[in-house]
Short mmCIF file of C-alpha atoms in Angstrom, two decimals:
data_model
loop_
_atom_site.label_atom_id
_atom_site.label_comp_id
_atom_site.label_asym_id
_atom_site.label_seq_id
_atom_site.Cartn_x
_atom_site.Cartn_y
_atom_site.Cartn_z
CA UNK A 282 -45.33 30.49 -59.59
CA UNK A 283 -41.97 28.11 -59.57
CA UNK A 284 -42.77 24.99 -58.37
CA UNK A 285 -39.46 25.38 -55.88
CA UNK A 286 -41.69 28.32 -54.72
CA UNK A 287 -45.14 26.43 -53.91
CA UNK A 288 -43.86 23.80 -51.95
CA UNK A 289 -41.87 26.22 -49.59
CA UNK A 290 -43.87 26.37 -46.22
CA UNK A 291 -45.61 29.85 -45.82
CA UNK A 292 -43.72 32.34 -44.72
CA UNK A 293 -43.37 36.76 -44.76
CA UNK A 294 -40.58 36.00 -47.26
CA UNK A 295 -41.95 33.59 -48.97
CA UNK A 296 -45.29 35.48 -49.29
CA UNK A 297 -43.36 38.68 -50.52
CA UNK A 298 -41.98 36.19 -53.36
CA UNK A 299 -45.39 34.97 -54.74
CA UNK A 300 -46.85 38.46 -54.73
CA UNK A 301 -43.44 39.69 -56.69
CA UNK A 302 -44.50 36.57 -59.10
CA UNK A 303 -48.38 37.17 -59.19
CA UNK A 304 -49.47 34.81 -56.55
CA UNK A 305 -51.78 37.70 -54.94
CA UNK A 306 -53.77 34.94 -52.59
CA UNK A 307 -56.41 36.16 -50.67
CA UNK A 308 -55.26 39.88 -49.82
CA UNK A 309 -57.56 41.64 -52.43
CA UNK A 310 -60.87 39.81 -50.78
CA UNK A 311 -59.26 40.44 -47.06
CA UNK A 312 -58.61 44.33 -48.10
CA UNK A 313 -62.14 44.25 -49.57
CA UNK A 314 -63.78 43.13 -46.91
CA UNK A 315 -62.73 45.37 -44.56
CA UNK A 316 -63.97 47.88 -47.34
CA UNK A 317 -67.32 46.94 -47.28
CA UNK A 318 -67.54 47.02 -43.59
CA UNK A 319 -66.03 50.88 -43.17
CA UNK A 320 -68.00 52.12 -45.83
CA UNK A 321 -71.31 50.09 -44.53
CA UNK A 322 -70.77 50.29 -41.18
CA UNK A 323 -70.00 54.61 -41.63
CA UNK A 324 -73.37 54.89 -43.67
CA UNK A 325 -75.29 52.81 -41.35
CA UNK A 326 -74.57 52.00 -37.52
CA UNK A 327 -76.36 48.57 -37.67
CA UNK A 328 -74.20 47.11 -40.66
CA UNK A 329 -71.68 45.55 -38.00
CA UNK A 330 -74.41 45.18 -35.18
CA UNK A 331 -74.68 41.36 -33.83
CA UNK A 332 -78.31 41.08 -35.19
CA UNK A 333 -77.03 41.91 -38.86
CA UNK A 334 -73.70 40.35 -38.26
CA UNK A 335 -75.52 36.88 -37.28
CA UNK A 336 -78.25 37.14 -40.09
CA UNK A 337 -75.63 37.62 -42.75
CA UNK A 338 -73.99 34.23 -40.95
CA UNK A 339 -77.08 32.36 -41.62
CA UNK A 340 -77.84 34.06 -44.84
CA UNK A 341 -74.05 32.31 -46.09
CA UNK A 342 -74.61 29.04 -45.35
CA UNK A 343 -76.62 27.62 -48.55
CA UNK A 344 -75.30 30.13 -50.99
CA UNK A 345 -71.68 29.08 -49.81
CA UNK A 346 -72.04 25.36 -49.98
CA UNK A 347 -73.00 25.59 -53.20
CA UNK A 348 -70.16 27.93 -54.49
CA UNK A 349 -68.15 24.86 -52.39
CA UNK A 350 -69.27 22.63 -55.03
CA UNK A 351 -68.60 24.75 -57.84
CA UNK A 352 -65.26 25.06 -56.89
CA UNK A 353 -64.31 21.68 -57.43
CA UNK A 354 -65.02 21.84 -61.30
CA UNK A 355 -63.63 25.46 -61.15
CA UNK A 356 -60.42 23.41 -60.47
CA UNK A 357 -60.44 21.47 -63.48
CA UNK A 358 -60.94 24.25 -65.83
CA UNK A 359 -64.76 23.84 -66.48
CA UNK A 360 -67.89 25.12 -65.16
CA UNK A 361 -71.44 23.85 -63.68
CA UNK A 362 -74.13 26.20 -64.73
CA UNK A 363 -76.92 23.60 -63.54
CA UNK A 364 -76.36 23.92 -59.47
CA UNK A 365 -79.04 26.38 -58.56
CA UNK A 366 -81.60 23.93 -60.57
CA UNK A 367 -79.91 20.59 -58.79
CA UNK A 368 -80.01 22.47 -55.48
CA UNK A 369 -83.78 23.29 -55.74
CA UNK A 370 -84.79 19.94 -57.34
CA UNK A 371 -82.91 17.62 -54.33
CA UNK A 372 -84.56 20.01 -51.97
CA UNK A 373 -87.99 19.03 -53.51
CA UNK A 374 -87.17 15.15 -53.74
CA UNK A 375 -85.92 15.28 -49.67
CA UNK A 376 -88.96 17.25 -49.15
CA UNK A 377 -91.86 15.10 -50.93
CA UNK A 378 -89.81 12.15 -49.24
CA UNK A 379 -90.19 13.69 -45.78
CA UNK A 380 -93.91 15.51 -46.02
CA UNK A 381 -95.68 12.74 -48.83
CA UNK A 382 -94.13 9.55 -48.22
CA UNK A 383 -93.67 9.64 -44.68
CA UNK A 384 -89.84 9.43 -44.64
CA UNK A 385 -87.63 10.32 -41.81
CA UNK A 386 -85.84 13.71 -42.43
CA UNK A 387 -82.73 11.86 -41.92
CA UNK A 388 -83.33 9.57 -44.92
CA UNK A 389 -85.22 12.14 -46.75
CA UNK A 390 -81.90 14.03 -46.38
CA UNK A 391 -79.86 11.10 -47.33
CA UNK A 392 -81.82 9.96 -50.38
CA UNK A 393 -81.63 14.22 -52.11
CA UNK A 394 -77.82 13.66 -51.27
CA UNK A 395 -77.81 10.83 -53.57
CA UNK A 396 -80.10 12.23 -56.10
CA UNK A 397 -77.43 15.26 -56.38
CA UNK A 398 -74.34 12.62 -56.60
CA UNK A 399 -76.74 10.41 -59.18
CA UNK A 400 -77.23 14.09 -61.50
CA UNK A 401 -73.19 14.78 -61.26
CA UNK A 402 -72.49 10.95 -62.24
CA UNK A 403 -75.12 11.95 -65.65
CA UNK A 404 -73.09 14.89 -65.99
CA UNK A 405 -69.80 13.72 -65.49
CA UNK A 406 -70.31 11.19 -67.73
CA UNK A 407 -71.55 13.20 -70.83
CA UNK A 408 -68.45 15.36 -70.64
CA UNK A 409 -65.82 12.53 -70.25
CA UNK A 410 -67.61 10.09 -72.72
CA UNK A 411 -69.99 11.81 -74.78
CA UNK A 412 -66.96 14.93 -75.41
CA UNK A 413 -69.99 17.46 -74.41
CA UNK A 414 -68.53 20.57 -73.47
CA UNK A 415 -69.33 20.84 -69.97
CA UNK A 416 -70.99 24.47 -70.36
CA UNK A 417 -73.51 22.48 -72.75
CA UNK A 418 -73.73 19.54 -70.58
CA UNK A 419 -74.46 21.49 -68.00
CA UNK A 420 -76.67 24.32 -69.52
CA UNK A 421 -79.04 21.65 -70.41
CA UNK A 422 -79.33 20.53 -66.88
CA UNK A 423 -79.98 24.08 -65.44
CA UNK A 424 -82.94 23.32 -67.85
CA UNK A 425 -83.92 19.58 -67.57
CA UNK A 426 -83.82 19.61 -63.86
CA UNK A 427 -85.21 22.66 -63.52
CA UNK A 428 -88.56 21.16 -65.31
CA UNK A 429 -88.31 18.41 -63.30
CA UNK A 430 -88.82 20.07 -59.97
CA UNK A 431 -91.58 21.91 -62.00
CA UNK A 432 -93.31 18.86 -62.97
CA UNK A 433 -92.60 17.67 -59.06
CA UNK A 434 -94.53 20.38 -57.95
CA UNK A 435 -97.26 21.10 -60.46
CA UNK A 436 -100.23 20.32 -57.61
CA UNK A 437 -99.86 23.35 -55.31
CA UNK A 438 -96.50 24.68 -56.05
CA UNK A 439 -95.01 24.69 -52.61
CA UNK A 440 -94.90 22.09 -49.66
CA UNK A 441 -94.55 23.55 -46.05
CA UNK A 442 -91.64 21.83 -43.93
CA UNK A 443 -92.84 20.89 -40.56
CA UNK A 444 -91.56 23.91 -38.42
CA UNK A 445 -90.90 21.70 -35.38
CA UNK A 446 -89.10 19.19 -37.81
CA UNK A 447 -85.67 18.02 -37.65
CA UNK A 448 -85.00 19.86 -41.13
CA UNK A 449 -86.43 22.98 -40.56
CA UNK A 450 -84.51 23.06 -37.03
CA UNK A 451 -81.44 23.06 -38.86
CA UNK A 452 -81.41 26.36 -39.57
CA UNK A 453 -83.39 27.31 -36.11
CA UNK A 454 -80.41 25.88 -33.82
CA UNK A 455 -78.21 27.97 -31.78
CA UNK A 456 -75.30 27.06 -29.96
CA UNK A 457 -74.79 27.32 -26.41
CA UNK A 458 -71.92 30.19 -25.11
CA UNK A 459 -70.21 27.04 -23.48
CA UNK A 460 -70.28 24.87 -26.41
CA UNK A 461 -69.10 28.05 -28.74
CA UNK A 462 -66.12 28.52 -26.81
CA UNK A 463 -65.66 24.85 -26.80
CA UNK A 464 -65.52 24.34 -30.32
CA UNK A 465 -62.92 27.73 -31.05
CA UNK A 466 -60.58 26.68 -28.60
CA UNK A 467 -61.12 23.12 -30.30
CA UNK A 468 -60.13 24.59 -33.48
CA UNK A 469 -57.15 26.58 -32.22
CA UNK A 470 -55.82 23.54 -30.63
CA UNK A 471 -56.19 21.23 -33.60
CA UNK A 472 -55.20 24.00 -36.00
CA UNK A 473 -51.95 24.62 -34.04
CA UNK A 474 -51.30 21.26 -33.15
CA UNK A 475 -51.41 19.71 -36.77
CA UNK A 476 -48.56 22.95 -37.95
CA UNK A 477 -46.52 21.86 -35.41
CA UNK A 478 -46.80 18.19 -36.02
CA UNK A 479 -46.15 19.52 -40.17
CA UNK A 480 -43.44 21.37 -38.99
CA UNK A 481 -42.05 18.21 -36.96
CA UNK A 482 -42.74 16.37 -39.86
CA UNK A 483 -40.43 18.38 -41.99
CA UNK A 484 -37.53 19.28 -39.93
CA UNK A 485 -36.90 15.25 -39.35
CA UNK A 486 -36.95 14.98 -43.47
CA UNK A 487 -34.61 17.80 -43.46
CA UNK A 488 -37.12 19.97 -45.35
CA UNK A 489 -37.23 23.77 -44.77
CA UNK A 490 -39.66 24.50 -41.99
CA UNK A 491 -41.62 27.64 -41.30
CA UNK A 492 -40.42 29.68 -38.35
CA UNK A 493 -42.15 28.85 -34.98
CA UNK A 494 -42.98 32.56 -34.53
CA UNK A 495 -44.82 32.68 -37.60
CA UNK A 496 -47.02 29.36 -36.69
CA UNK A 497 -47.87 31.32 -32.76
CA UNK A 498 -48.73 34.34 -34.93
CA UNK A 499 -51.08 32.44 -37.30
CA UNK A 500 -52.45 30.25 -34.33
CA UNK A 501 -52.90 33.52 -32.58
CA UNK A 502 -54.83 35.18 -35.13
CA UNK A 503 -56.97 31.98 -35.75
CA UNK A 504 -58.04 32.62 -31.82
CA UNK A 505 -58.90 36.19 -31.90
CA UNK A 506 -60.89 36.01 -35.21
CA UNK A 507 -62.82 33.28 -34.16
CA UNK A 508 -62.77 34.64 -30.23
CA UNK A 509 -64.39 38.35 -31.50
CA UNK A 510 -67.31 36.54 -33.91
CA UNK A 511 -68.36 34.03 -31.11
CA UNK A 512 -68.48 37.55 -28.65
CA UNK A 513 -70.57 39.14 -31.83
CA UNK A 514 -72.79 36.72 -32.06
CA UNK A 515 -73.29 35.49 -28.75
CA UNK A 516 -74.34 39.25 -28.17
CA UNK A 517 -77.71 38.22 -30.28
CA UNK A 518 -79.06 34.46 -30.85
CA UNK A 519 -75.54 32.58 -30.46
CA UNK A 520 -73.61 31.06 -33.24
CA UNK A 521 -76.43 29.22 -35.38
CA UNK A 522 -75.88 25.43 -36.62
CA UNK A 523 -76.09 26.44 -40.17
CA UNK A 524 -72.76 28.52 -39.72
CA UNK A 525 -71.09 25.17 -38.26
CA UNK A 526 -72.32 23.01 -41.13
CA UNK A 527 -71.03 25.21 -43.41
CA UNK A 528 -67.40 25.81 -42.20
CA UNK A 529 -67.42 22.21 -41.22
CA UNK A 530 -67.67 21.70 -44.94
CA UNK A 531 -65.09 24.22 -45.73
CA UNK A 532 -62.63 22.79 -43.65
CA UNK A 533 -63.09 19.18 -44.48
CA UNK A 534 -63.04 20.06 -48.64
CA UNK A 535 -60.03 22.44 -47.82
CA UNK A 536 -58.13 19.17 -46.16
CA UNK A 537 -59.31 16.87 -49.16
CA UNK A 538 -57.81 19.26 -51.31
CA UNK A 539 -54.34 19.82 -49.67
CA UNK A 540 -53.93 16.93 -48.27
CA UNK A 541 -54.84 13.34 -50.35
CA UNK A 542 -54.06 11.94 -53.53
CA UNK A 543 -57.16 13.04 -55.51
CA UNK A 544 -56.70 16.33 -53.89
CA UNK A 545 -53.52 16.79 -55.25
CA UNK A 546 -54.56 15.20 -59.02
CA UNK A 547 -57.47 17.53 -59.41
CA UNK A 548 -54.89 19.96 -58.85
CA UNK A 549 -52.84 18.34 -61.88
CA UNK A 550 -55.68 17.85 -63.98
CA UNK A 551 -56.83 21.74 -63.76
CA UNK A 552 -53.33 22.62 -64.37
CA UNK A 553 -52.57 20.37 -67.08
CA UNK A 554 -54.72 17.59 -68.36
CA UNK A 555 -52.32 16.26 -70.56
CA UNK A 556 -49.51 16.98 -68.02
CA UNK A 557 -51.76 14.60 -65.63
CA UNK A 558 -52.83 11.85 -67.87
CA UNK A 559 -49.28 11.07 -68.70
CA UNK A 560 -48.24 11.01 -65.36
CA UNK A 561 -50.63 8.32 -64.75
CA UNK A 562 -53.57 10.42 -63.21
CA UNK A 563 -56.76 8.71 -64.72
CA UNK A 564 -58.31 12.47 -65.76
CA UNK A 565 -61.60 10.41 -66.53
CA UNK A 566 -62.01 9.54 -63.01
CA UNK A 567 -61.27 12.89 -61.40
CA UNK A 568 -63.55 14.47 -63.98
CA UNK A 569 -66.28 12.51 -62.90
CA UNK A 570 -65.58 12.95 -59.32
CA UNK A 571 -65.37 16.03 -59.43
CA UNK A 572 -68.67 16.54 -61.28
CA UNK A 573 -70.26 14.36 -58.82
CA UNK A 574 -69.25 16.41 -55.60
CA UNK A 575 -70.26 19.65 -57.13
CA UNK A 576 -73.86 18.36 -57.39
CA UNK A 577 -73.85 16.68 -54.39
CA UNK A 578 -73.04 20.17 -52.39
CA UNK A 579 -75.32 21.59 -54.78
CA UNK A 580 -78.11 19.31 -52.59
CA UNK A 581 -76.78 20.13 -49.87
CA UNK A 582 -77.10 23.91 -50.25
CA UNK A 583 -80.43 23.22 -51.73
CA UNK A 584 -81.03 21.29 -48.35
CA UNK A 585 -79.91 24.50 -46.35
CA UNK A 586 -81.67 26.49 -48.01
CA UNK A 587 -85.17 24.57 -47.75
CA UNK A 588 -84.54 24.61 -43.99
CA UNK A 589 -84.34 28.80 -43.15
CA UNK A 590 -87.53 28.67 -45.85
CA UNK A 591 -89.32 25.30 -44.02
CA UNK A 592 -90.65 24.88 -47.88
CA UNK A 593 -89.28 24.42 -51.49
CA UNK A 594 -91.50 26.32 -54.29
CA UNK A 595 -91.00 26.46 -57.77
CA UNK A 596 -88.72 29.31 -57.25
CA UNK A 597 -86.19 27.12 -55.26
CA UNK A 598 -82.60 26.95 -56.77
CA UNK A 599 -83.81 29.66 -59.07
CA UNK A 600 -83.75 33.60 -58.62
CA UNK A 601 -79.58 34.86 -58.33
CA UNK A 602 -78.36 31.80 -56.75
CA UNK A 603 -76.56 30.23 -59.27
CA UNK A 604 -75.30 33.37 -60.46
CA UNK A 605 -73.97 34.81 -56.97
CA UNK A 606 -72.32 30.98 -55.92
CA UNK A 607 -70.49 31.56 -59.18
CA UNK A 608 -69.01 34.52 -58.55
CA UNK A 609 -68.47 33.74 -55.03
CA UNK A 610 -66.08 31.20 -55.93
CA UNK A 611 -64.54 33.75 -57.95
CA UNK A 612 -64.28 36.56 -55.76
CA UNK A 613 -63.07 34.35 -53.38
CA UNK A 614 -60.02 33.21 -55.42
CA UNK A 615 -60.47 30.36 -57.70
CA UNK A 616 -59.42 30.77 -61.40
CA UNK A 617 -61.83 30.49 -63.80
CA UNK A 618 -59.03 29.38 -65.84
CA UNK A 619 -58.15 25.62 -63.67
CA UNK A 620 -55.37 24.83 -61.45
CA UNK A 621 -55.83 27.33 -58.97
CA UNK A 622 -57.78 27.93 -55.69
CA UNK A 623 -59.07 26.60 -52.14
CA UNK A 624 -61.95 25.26 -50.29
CA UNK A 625 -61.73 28.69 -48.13
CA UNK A 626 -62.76 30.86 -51.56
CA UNK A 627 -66.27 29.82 -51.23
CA UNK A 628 -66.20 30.90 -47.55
CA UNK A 629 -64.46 34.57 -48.81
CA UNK A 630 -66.21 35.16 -51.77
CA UNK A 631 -69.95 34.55 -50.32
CA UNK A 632 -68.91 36.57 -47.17
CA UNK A 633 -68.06 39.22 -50.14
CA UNK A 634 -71.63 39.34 -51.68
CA UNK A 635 -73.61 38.41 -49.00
CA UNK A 636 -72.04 41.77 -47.01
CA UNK A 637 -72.47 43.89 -49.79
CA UNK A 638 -76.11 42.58 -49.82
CA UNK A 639 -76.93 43.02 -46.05
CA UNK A 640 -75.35 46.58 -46.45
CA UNK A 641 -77.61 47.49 -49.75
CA UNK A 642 -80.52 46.14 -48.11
CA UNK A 643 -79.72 48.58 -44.87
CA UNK A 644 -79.64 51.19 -47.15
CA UNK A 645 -82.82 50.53 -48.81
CA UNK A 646 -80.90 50.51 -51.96
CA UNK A 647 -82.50 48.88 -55.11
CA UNK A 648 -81.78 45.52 -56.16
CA UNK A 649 -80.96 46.90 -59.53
CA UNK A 650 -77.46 48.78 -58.44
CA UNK A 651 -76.63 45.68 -55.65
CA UNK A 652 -76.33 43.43 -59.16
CA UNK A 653 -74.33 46.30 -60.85
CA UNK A 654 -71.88 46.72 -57.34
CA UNK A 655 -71.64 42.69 -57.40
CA UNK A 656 -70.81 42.40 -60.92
CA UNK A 657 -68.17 45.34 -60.60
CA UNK A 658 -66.59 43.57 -57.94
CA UNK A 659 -66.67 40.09 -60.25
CA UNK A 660 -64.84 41.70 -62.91
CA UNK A 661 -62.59 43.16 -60.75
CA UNK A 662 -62.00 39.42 -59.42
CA UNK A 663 -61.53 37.91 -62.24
CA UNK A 664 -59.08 40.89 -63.85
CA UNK A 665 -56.66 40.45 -60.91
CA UNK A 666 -56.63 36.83 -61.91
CA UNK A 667 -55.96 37.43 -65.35
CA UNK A 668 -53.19 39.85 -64.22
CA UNK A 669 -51.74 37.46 -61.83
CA UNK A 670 -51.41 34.59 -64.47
CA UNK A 671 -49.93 37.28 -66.87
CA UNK A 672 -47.07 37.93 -64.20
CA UNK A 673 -47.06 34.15 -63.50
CA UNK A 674 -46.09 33.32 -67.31
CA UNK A 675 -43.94 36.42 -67.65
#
């Protein structure tokens, strides 16, 4: 894609354009999606039923926020095999914190946020000083901190959350209808009052603008999609807390991304390191960064996914959910290859898998042929991408 092209607001036209140049976007995980739910929902009535619907919403949360993280070294061209172990081991520290030492959840939670953003610093730093590549450097945390929650847990091999706790709550919250409705029309407003402020913005610069029918047309959509899952939902427990963290996080990486400095030089860096560094990016610095906030959402997840448990074992972080956080970044949208891709992937991609899950496990299907379905639909991510840079050099 021209760079005339990507700084055009979004339009039909301008749409049309990046598809003619490769620029594909998120159509192939849209058009999948609604795949998976005719073909699920045809074979088995309760695929879209509120009850499933809902569980799959609280099945995305720590899966996603981990693919969140992964996305930010995605960006620069490199990859973090060592998540799932950081995940599970700050899950252990905030729990040992909380349930040994007598810490409050709250700075239980704080201090396995700080032990993820201490391991990204450690790995950050061995691929911008030490040279490591960061598959190595990162490969050899997947094993280091895996032993360390090992070693963490060698007397018993699993400590119970308090089930009344604040932690384990997390993921037992519902929202209110009243305060569901509050937050979409909340969203819609803010949505469509920061396009039109953009839009504003532009026209007094003398910039070309998108057309105002277009912005009431995306607004609009925004409000039915999120109208018909708050309806879904409500029809069974409500929207649960875990879903709100989760987008929360979406949305705030997604404006980091699009809209602030190192946003914009992570971009650069992915794209071109040497590009960057002459331009006066310091590439160190976003390296390390970026490093740092992929672990620290790695905790997070870990933190997430502790809650819907109320305990961390020695299988915590471990099992497929490295592997699937990888590929939901992937299937989402984000190049393996740097440069390209948004905070929403890791929302797209792990609503992807975790779909195709819910509908195997409806089906009774065995776990063997889910892996062989995800990792058909991986490839088939990742060969669209390949295609779409193809037609981008061409």
């Amino acid at each position: 894609m021209t760079d005339t092209l990507a700084r055009k607001p979004y339009t039909p036209k301008v749409a049309v354009e990046r598809l003619r140049q490769g620029d594909v976007g998120a159509w192939p995980v849209v058009g999948g999606l609604v795949a998976i739910a005719i073909v699920f929902s045809a074979l088995n009535d309760r695929f879209l039923a509120p009850e499933n619907l809902t569980n799959l919403a609280l099945q995305m949360a720590a899966t996603g926020t981990i693919s969140l993280g992964i996305i930010m070294v995605l960006l620069l061209g490199e990859i973090d095999l060592s998540a799932g172990s950081v995940s599970g081991l700050c899950a252990t520290i905030m729990t040992i914190m909380h349930v040994k030492q007598g810490w409050s959840a709250l700075a239980a939670i704080l201090i396995a946020l700080a032990a993820g953003a201490g391991i990204g610093l450690i790995h950050g730093l061995m691929f911008t000083k030490l040279r490591m590549p960061s598959f190595v450097v990162t490969l050899a945390g997947l094993m280091g901190w895996l032993g360390l929650l090992l070693f963490l847990l060698r007397q018993g091999g699993t400590i119970n959350l308090p089930f009344t706790g604040f932690i384990s709550k997390l993921s037992d919250t519902w929202l209110p209808s009243w305060l569901s409705w509050l937050l979409v029309a909340g969203l819609v407003l803010v949505s469509g009052g920061a396009a039109l402020l953009t839009r504003r913005l532009r026209l007094t610069a003398g910039l070309p603008v998108t057309p105002l029918w277009w912005l009431l047309v995306r607004t609009g959509g925004l409000a039915v999609l999120l109208a018909v899952g708050v309806l879904i939902m409500s029809a069974d427990r409500g929207v649960p807390l875990l879903l709100i963290i989760f987008g929360a996080l979406v949305v705030v990486f997604d404006l980091v991304l699009r809209h602030t400095a190192f946003g914009r030089h992570v971009y650069a860096v992915g794209g071109n390191a040497e590009a960057a560094r002459r331009a006066g990016i310091n590439v160190t610095r976003i390296r390390i960064l970026a490093f740092m906030l992929a672990s620290t959402l790695a905790a997070a997840g870990g933190i997430l996914a502790a809650s819907r448990l109320s305990a961390v074992n020695q299988q915590s972080g471990g099992s497929d959910i490295l592997l699937m956080a990888i590929a939901a970044a992937v299937i989402g949208g984000t190049s393996l290859f740097g440069g390209r891709g948004r905070a929403y992937d890791a929302l797209l991609g792990v609503l992807v898998i975790q779909s195709i899950t819910s509908g195997m496990y409806l089906l009774s299907v065995d776990s063997s042929v889910r892996f062989m379905v995800t990792a058909a639909v991986l490839a088939l991510a990742v060969a669209i991408d390949s295609l779409a840079r193809r037609g981008t050099a061409q």
